[in-house]
Amino acid sequence: MTTAPNQSAGMALLEWYDRHGRSLPWRTRQGEAEPYRVWLSEIMLQQTTVAAVIPYFERFTARWPTVEALAAAEDDDLMTAWAGLGYYARARNLLACARTVAGQGFPRTADSLRQLPGVGAYTSSAVAAIAFGERVPVVDGNVERVVSRLIKLGVPPKTAVATVTEAVEAMLPDERPGDFAQAMMDLGATICTPKSPACGICPIRGWCAAAADGSALDYPKKLPKRAKKTWHGVSFVVAAPGGRVLMRKRPPKGLLGGMLEAPGSAWGEIPDNPFAHAPLAARWSEAGSINHVFTHADLTLSVFTAQLPRPMPVKGCEWYCAQTPVATLTRKVLTRGLATLTPEP
DNA sequence: CAGCCGTGGAT
DNA sequence: TATCCAAGGCT
């Protein structure tokens, strides 16, 4: 029989964190971190790996060193800087949030942070704990997994938020709530991993019911996964001299909201007449197709391409530099189309 | 509240 | 290739 997670486990975890915690660009060595950097990193890290975030974080903080600087950014510049990172609603919320906070500083409690756009239960508590030292439980995916194993939680953690939160509160030390939150996440990221947990070197295995009977891989219990849709569509890559390419801006909300794309059809059933969706009359070349995986759908786009002698006005579209940062899907389409126009030897 | 919302890396 | 999944939030 193991001891249920308690404050001693929390303190053991803090000692481990002091020796083995990761060094990351948004972390400071001692004391409270800059709220701006903590908030920015937490938004970027939503459902996004540390490795993917780091270069974006470095670029953002170099270009916009303060929340006031970020608040003064143009919408298009912000979206362009975010291009490739995904979940673009985060970028729109980021800017709205910065403009709300600029000049008066961030709210300093989880409850007040929670009112900001794009800041939910996790992010509000994480920023409050890490940047302002509020003693609140922080529950992310890592913590859900760690706790599921500690107490052998028999249901998916999303369906037992109160139980998970109570377990974290039971462990929460009196001091250093921010370090404790980051320690839990580091433990989940480096020791208590999804597929190969290193229970043998875990600093809190003495409190872990799953480690005690070798059942860590049975947790967390998973929700049944839902079926994916398959979408089809057509895209048209139109090039003009000077490295120009024709694009349009997607509607501000929804999938890839506010991002640039090559003109073409809506996505769904296979279009019966692809050229009905062409932005203009031209001699089209087939450029093959590209595949793209969204969280909830697989997309296949047939790409057609044409070269114009010069840029000309097209309703609903504008001409852009082909190197403009765009969402990954659009980058795939442009690359495919432009490669067909200028084939490699 | 279950579905929507990106992407890239690991296995 | 298929699948999972990574510091979630919104509706």
Short mmCIF file of N, CA and C (backbone and C1' of nucleotides) in Angstrom, two decimals, chain A residues 42 45 118 120 123 140 142 194, chain C residues 3-10:
data_model
loop_
_atom_site.label_atom_id
_atom_site.label_comp_id
_atom_site.label_asym_id
_atom_site.label_seq_id
_atom_site.Cartn_x
_atom_site.Cartn_y
_atom_site.Cartn_z
N GLU A 42 2.88 30.63 -22.22
CA GLU A 42 1.75 29.74 -21.92
C GLU A 42 0.75 29.69 -23.06
N LEU A 45 2.27 27.61 -25.77
CA LEU A 45 2.43 26.19 -25.41
C LEU A 45 1.12 25.43 -25.37
N GLY A 118 -8.75 33.90 -24.47
CA GLY A 118 -7.73 32.89 -24.72
C GLY A 118 -7.07 32.37 -23.46
N GLY A 120 -7.83 30.34 -20.23
CA GLY A 120 -8.81 29.47 -19.59
C GLY A 120 -8.36 28.99 -18.23
N THR A 123 -4.36 28.13 -18.19
CA THR A 123 -3.44 29.26 -18.39
C THR A 123 -3.56 30.28 -17.26
N ASP A 140 -2.65 20.69 -16.20
CA ASP A 140 -2.57 20.55 -17.66
C ASP A 140 -2.55 19.06 -17.99
N ASN A 142 -0.06 17.11 -18.70
CA ASN A 142 0.96 16.39 -17.93
C ASN A 142 0.47 16.05 -16.54
N PRO A 194 3.95 9.49 -21.55
CA PRO A 194 2.79 8.67 -21.93
C PRO A 194 3.15 7.21 -22.20
P DT C 3 -5.19 4.23 -37.92
"O5'" DT C 3 -4.53 4.75 -36.57
"C5'" DT C 3 -3.68 3.89 -35.82
"C4'" DT C 3 -2.96 4.68 -34.77
"C3'" DT C 3 -3.81 5.77 -34.10
"O3'" DT C 3 -4.07 5.37 -32.78
"C1'" DT C 3 -1.60 6.53 -34.58
P DC C 4 -4.88 6.28 -31.79
"O5'" DC C 4 -3.70 7.02 -31.02
"C5'" DC C 4 -2.56 6.26 -30.59
"C4'" DC C 4 -1.52 7.21 -30.03
"C3'" DC C 4 -2.11 8.32 -29.14
"O3'" DC C 4 -1.39 8.36 -27.93
"C1'" DC C 4 -0.73 9.26 -30.82
P DC C 5 -2.05 9.04 -26.64
"O5'" DC C 5 -1.20 10.37 -26.57
"C5'" DC C 5 0.19 10.35 -26.92
"C4'" DC C 5 0.63 11.75 -27.22
"C3'" DC C 5 -0.23 12.82 -26.53
"O3'" DC C 5 0.61 13.84 -26.03
"C1'" DC C 5 -0.02 13.32 -28.77
P DA C 6 1.20 13.70 -24.52
"O5'" DA C 6 1.94 15.10 -24.46
"C5'" DA C 6 2.97 15.38 -25.36
"C4'" DA C 6 3.05 16.88 -25.54
"C3'" DA C 6 2.12 17.69 -24.65
"O3'" DA C 6 2.91 18.28 -23.63
"C1'" DA C 6 1.88 18.32 -26.97
P DA C 7 2.65 17.97 -22.23
"O5'" DA C 7 1.79 19.23 -21.84
"C5'" DA C 7 2.46 20.35 -21.30
"C4'" DA C 7 1.40 21.39 -21.09
"C3'" DA C 7 0.99 22.06 -22.39
"O3'" DA C 7 -0.36 22.48 -22.26
"C1'" DA C 7 1.99 23.62 -20.97
P DG C 8 -1.49 21.62 -22.88
"O5'" DG C 8 -2.62 22.70 -23.16
"C5'" DG C 8 -3.59 23.03 -22.16
"C4'" DG C 8 -4.24 24.30 -22.62
"C3'" DG C 8 -5.44 24.71 -21.78
"O3'" DG C 8 -5.47 26.12 -21.75
"C1'" DG C 8 -6.14 24.14 -23.98
P DG C 9 -6.69 26.86 -21.05
"O5'" DG C 9 -7.61 27.26 -22.30
"C5'" DG C 9 -7.03 28.03 -23.34
"C4'" DG C 9 -8.11 28.59 -24.24
"C3'" DG C 9 -9.38 29.06 -23.52
"O3'" DG C 9 -9.83 30.24 -24.18
"C1'" DG C 9 -9.93 27.33 -25.03
P DC C 10 -11.24 30.90 -23.80
"O5'" DC C 10 -12.20 30.40 -24.97
"C5'" DC C 10 -11.74 30.54 -26.31
"C4'" DC C 10 -12.85 30.16 -27.27
"C3'" DC C 10 -14.23 30.68 -26.85
"O3'" DC C 10 -14.90 31.04 -28.05
"C1'" DC C 10 -14.29 28.34 -27.04
#
